[in-house]
Amino acid sequence: MTDTITAPALGALDQPTTKPARPFFSSGPCAKPPGWSADKLATDSLGRSHRSKIGKTRLQYSIDVMRELLKLPDTHRIGIVPGSDTGAYEMAMWTMLGAKPVTALAWESFGEGWVTDAVKQLKIDPTIVRADYGQLPDLGAVDWSNDVLFTWNGTTSGVRVPNADWIPDDREGLSFADATSGVFAYDIDWTKIDVATFSWQKVLGGEGAHGVLILGPRAFERLETYTPAWPLPKVFRLVSKGKLTEGVFKGETINTPSMLAVEDAIFSLEWAKSLGEDGLIKRSDANAAALDKIVAERDWLGHLAADPATRSKTSVCLTVEGADEALIKAMASALEKAGAAYDVAGYRDAPPGLRIWCGATVDTADIEALGPWLDWAYATAKAA
């Protein structure tokens, strides 16, 4: 049997003796890769134009490594775009929606954000399929004659789609996957994905502000055959004179990127390449398993996502017995002041709880060291 740590046993307020070596558990921007330091970044591209030979070469190199790591088929293109994952996803929505009816799936705050964009900004009256935090809607009921908006891994709810099997090969609409907490952490069947977006700041531990847009052949066919009814800001424009702007997918960014952020991403990509995508997935799996063990041993701690088959292995959201916003704030503050864990409070729109990033840049030993500190923080907050 598994021994459980019960709330009454948490009377002692002495701090544990061993801290996580790297107490970075934020769900974005996330922990840097092991061994990272600023002085290890290449700097030859800094102070140079992103249109220079070195600038375009480094941007193209980052695209090439992402393609290799993701085992992306030649049918798909990768572009670096402004605005992090949000900018990339909105670019896709604004440039491609409106040609067909739309179904929007929402089971956490970012999915709700795409609903808001579709309803209030684009005014396209989508079919909205919702589920409560911790739950997943019935994916089998999705009408694929529509374009479908969904989040692969709900960063703020800890709920993910189990795989891509629910997306039919003969779909009429396009699949739009906000995959920012899923890319590099799950094996994604790219034949089922027409549009995917992510940012370097999640599983790679890169900096924010830059998004990545992946388009399959059905997506760029849509771009070249359909013109939206609404005006498009310059930073969203992917088509010129009826043809896809190919330069965007060869390192010629629409607006000026931070080459320092690009070099930081390249460091993370090269670290990831040394492990391979399978190695990254194994690290995330090991971290999630270590956190599962911590939860199983404590009767005051639980998973917001009850079903393990749809529970995130990156942004893991936890329930805390008797928690309200004040208790969670007190726990997170105590952990931060002790230097034991940073940024572990749940997302502001989610039910009060904790959120622990378990992506590949986190070391499993640091997850394992976290358990006693959660006990201490809970006891400290309850006593206060």
XYZ file of C-alpha atoms in Angstrom:
384
model
C 0.000 0.000 0.000
C 1.036 3.604 -0.558
C 1.475 5.575 2.639
C -0.427 8.848 2.546
C 0.462 12.091 4.251
C -2.664 13.460 5.858
C -3.434 17.041 6.742
C -3.364 16.515 10.547
C 0.193 15.175 10.232
C 1.363 18.470 8.806
C 1.811 20.260 12.110
C 5.560 20.667 11.951
C 6.653 23.959 10.405
C 10.363 23.177 10.129
C 11.603 23.620 6.594
C 12.829 20.530 4.746
C 16.581 20.268 4.419
C 16.892 19.595 0.671
C 15.729 22.110 -1.900
C 15.220 21.559 -5.615
C 18.506 22.517 -7.287
C 16.568 24.482 -9.900
C 13.257 25.590 -8.351
C 11.830 26.848 -11.653
C 8.329 25.398 -12.059
C 6.630 28.216 -13.964
C 4.334 27.178 -16.812
C 5.665 29.894 -19.098
C 8.259 31.107 -19.579
C 9.501 27.767 -18.307
C 12.752 26.498 -16.819
C 15.837 26.881 -18.962
C 17.486 23.668 -20.190
C 20.014 22.072 -17.810
C 23.410 23.691 -18.239
C 22.044 26.924 -19.688
C 23.793 30.223 -19.006
C 23.707 33.495 -20.885
C 27.417 33.389 -21.647
C 26.902 30.193 -23.653
C 24.712 31.922 -26.237
C 26.172 32.732 -29.639
C 26.298 36.500 -30.114
C 27.625 37.063 -33.634
C 24.114 37.807 -34.899
C 23.467 40.493 -32.263
C 23.581 44.050 -33.526
C 23.109 42.761 -37.051
C 20.063 43.074 -39.258
C 17.758 40.079 -39.260
C 17.828 40.547 -43.057
C 21.606 40.117 -43.151
C 23.131 36.846 -44.258
C 23.934 35.828 -40.696
C 20.488 36.869 -39.460
C 18.598 34.874 -42.080
C 20.991 31.947 -41.675
C 20.352 31.715 -37.921
C 16.599 32.049 -38.332
C 16.577 29.358 -41.035
C 18.788 27.147 -38.855
C 16.292 27.341 -36.000
C 13.523 26.323 -38.418
C 15.612 23.411 -39.710
C 16.299 22.073 -36.208
C 12.622 22.376 -35.234
C 11.664 20.447 -38.360
C 14.190 17.708 -37.580
C 13.192 17.415 -33.943
C 9.468 17.289 -34.677
C 9.944 14.828 -37.562
C 7.786 17.195 -39.554
C 6.846 15.951 -43.038
C 8.021 17.903 -46.079
C 4.385 18.802 -46.744
C 4.386 21.172 -43.751
C 5.986 24.616 -43.472
C 7.357 26.343 -40.351
C 7.389 30.108 -39.852
C 8.585 32.337 -36.989
C 5.978 35.004 -36.292
C 5.369 37.816 -33.774
C 3.367 37.659 -30.573
C 4.307 34.284 -29.066
C 1.767 31.456 -29.369
C -1.087 33.943 -29.054
C 0.119 35.915 -32.064
C 0.634 32.757 -34.102
C -2.825 31.385 -33.330
C -4.552 34.699 -33.961
C -2.664 35.012 -37.257
C -4.065 31.637 -38.286
C -7.606 32.529 -37.214
C -7.666 35.939 -38.861
C -6.220 34.726 -42.156
C -8.110 31.438 -42.616
C -11.416 31.468 -40.736
C -14.650 32.457 -42.432
C -14.457 30.121 -45.404
C -16.392 27.402 -43.542
C -18.481 27.149 -40.386
C -16.363 26.975 -37.230
C -16.449 24.783 -34.121
C -14.490 26.112 -31.136
C -13.606 23.753 -28.257
C -12.933 25.335 -24.869
C -12.036 23.636 -21.610
C -9.667 26.252 -20.166
C -8.859 29.941 -20.456
C -6.862 29.966 -23.698
C -9.526 27.981 -25.525
C -12.014 30.529 -24.206
C -9.760 33.242 -25.603
C -10.092 31.796 -29.098
C -13.867 31.695 -28.617
C -13.806 35.390 -27.713
C -11.757 36.209 -30.817
C -14.114 34.274 -33.059
C -17.308 35.705 -31.554
C -16.447 39.286 -30.646
C -13.672 40.177 -33.060
C -14.316 38.116 -36.200
C -18.072 37.814 -35.530
C -18.365 34.415 -37.194
C -20.874 32.823 -34.771
C -19.052 29.527 -34.128
C -20.472 26.380 -32.615
C -18.995 26.400 -29.104
C -18.333 23.152 -27.262
C -17.277 23.685 -23.650
C -16.195 21.551 -20.717
C -15.443 22.541 -17.128
C -11.891 22.878 -15.858
C -10.495 19.391 -15.380
C -12.745 17.863 -18.045
C -12.559 17.280 -21.788
C -15.597 17.647 -24.098
C -16.862 14.759 -26.208
C -14.354 14.817 -29.060
C -16.295 12.191 -30.961
C -19.206 14.603 -31.394
C -17.151 17.228 -33.278
C -18.488 18.062 -36.744
C -15.491 17.968 -39.074
C -17.324 19.582 -41.952
C -16.397 22.684 -39.921
C -13.039 24.243 -39.211
C -12.176 23.194 -35.652
C -10.281 25.244 -33.062
C -8.813 23.381 -30.100
C -6.018 23.372 -27.547
C -3.787 20.309 -27.640
C -2.689 20.729 -24.029
C -4.673 23.067 -21.799
C -1.963 24.953 -19.938
C -4.366 26.426 -17.380
C -6.490 23.312 -16.735
C -3.984 20.472 -17.081
C -6.261 18.699 -19.582
C -5.063 17.516 -22.995
C -6.400 15.619 -25.948
C -5.259 11.973 -25.673
C -3.966 11.823 -29.262
C -5.006 12.816 -32.787
C -7.160 9.758 -33.482
C -10.355 11.820 -33.117
C -9.372 13.935 -36.130
C -10.547 12.160 -39.324
C -8.336 11.805 -42.375
C -11.234 12.790 -44.629
C -12.140 15.967 -42.714
C -13.592 18.803 -44.748
C -12.610 21.566 -42.346
C -9.169 22.538 -41.121
C -7.773 21.465 -37.745
C -6.329 24.412 -35.793
C -4.234 23.154 -32.843
C -2.942 25.524 -30.201
C -0.118 23.160 -29.248
C 2.086 25.452 -27.212
C 2.373 23.201 -24.144
C 2.277 20.038 -26.234
C 4.907 20.374 -28.972
C 8.098 18.465 -28.026
C 6.248 16.736 -25.150
C 3.861 14.473 -27.088
C 4.098 12.428 -30.253
C 1.862 14.401 -32.627
C 0.504 12.871 -35.822
C 1.186 15.742 -38.201
C -1.001 14.252 -40.940
C -3.984 15.208 -38.754
C -2.845 18.796 -38.174
C -3.491 21.546 -40.706
C -2.440 24.426 -38.467
C -0.369 24.249 -35.289
C 1.101 26.996 -33.145
C 3.500 27.105 -30.216
C 6.177 29.266 -28.641
C 9.745 28.586 -27.585
C 8.965 29.571 -23.994
C 7.218 26.303 -23.095
C 8.870 22.873 -23.520
C 12.104 24.406 -24.854
C 12.394 26.919 -22.011
C 13.074 29.757 -24.470
C 12.142 33.407 -24.222
C 8.721 34.842 -25.040
C 7.511 37.243 -27.745
C 8.057 34.925 -30.731
C 5.560 32.373 -32.001
C 5.933 29.435 -34.338
C 3.327 28.694 -37.007
C 3.185 25.263 -38.682
C 1.020 24.931 -41.780
C 0.044 21.787 -43.667
C -0.867 21.742 -47.373
C -4.597 22.166 -46.752
C -3.860 25.347 -44.785
C -1.787 27.036 -47.440
C -4.350 26.016 -50.046
C -6.914 27.878 -47.939
C -4.632 30.907 -47.750
C -4.213 31.055 -51.528
C -7.878 30.495 -52.418
C -9.730 32.481 -49.736
C -9.690 36.162 -48.787
C -11.237 37.061 -45.402
C -13.934 39.721 -45.257
C -12.117 41.697 -42.558
C -8.967 43.836 -42.850
C -5.700 42.135 -41.909
C -2.978 43.897 -39.904
C 0.448 43.810 -41.551
C 1.826 41.362 -38.977
C -0.876 38.815 -39.938
C -0.382 38.868 -43.697
C 0.875 35.564 -45.110
C -0.180 36.066 -48.717
C 1.024 38.509 -51.368
C -0.713 38.825 -54.767
C -2.653 35.620 -54.125
C 0.411 33.509 -53.312
C 1.862 32.337 -50.006
C 4.721 34.554 -48.870
C 7.327 31.799 -48.911
C 9.997 33.932 -47.266
C 8.143 33.744 -43.945
C 8.919 30.023 -43.912
C 12.595 30.556 -44.766
C 13.565 32.816 -41.898
C 12.364 36.089 -43.455
C 10.184 37.231 -40.590
C 7.270 39.637 -41.072
C 8.616 42.039 -38.448
C 11.929 42.432 -36.627
C 12.690 39.517 -34.302
C 14.958 39.610 -31.277
C 18.107 37.859 -32.419
C 19.020 37.369 -28.760
C 15.767 35.412 -28.300
C 16.567 33.485 -31.478
C 20.041 32.572 -30.184
C 18.497 31.547 -26.859
C 16.048 29.317 -28.737
C 18.882 27.817 -30.770
C 20.708 26.891 -27.553
C 17.561 25.111 -26.343
C 17.001 23.453 -29.714
C 20.544 22.112 -29.829
C 20.153 20.769 -26.295
C 16.874 19.170 -27.373
C 18.516 17.752 -30.486
C 21.087 15.988 -28.301
C 18.177 14.113 -26.691
C 15.870 13.774 -29.688
C 12.113 14.216 -29.505
C 11.759 10.812 -27.844
C 14.230 11.894 -25.162
C 12.280 15.078 -24.505
C 9.056 13.112 -24.177
C 10.702 10.658 -21.764
C 11.899 13.499 -19.550
C 8.395 15.007 -19.398
C 6.891 11.583 -18.694
C 9.368 10.957 -15.853
C 8.645 14.343 -14.312
C 4.881 13.828 -14.491
C 5.254 10.357 -12.940
C 7.311 11.793 -10.072
C 4.628 14.406 -9.401
C 1.906 11.735 -9.626
C 3.713 9.852 -6.837
C 3.784 12.969 -4.674
C 0.046 13.459 -5.184
C -0.768 9.792 -4.507
C 1.039 9.950 -1.156
C -0.966 12.944 0.101
C -4.671 12.904 0.826
C -4.852 16.714 0.778
C -3.472 16.972 -2.762
C -5.184 15.896 -5.984
C -5.265 16.321 -9.753
C -7.654 18.826 -11.314
C -7.693 16.536 -14.368
C -9.083 13.335 -12.877
C -8.616 11.115 -15.954
C -4.958 10.089 -16.437
C -5.601 9.500 -20.166
C -6.298 13.206 -20.693
C -4.084 14.644 -17.950
C -1.294 16.947 -19.021
C 2.277 15.738 -18.601
C 3.638 19.264 -18.843
C 1.396 21.836 -17.110
C 0.076 19.700 -14.259
C -2.723 21.388 -12.289
C -3.328 20.270 -8.699
C -6.191 20.677 -6.254
C -5.501 21.459 -2.594
C -7.913 20.439 0.143
C -9.802 23.451 1.508
C -7.969 25.852 -0.779
C -9.133 29.308 -1.665
C -7.234 32.025 -3.483
C -5.677 33.313 -0.249
C -4.363 29.894 0.797
C -2.790 29.248 -2.602
C -1.230 32.696 -2.622
C 0.216 32.063 0.849
C 1.640 28.690 -0.207
C 3.191 30.061 -3.384
C 4.636 33.042 -1.520
C 6.151 30.851 1.207
C 7.767 28.560 -1.371
C 9.181 31.505 -3.302
C 10.596 33.211 -0.199
C 12.250 29.940 0.806
C 13.755 29.567 -2.662
C 12.152 26.134 -2.951
C 9.701 26.674 -5.834
C 8.856 29.637 -8.017
C 5.561 30.503 -9.741
C 3.488 27.478 -8.705
C 0.117 29.148 -8.101
C -2.583 28.080 -10.541
C -3.688 30.348 -13.369
C -5.830 33.306 -12.291
C -8.955 32.097 -14.140
C -8.647 28.476 -12.967
C -10.042 27.020 -9.731
C -7.683 27.757 -6.795
C -4.835 25.264 -6.845
C -1.213 24.691 -7.742
C 0.348 24.309 -11.185
C 3.684 22.524 -11.588
C 5.511 22.515 -14.916
C 6.851 19.053 -15.710
C 8.261 19.696 -19.174
C 11.584 18.377 -20.400
C 13.744 21.242 -19.148
C 12.875 20.345 -15.533
C 14.984 17.681 -13.792
C 13.091 14.807 -12.200
C 15.178 15.081 -9.021
C 13.813 18.597 -8.541
C 10.227 17.344 -8.825
C 11.012 14.628 -6.276
C 12.507 17.194 -3.884
C 9.356 19.295 -4.148
C 7.087 16.958 -2.142
C 8.266 17.823 1.396
C 8.245 21.510 0.501
C 4.608 21.301 -0.544
C 3.864 19.716 2.846
C 5.696 22.543 4.588
C 3.999 25.279 2.549
C 0.559 23.767 3.145
C 1.131 23.520 6.894
C 2.551 27.040 7.023
C -0.375 28.533 5.099
C -2.948 26.627 7.193
C -1.295 27.739 10.426
C -1.364 31.363 9.302
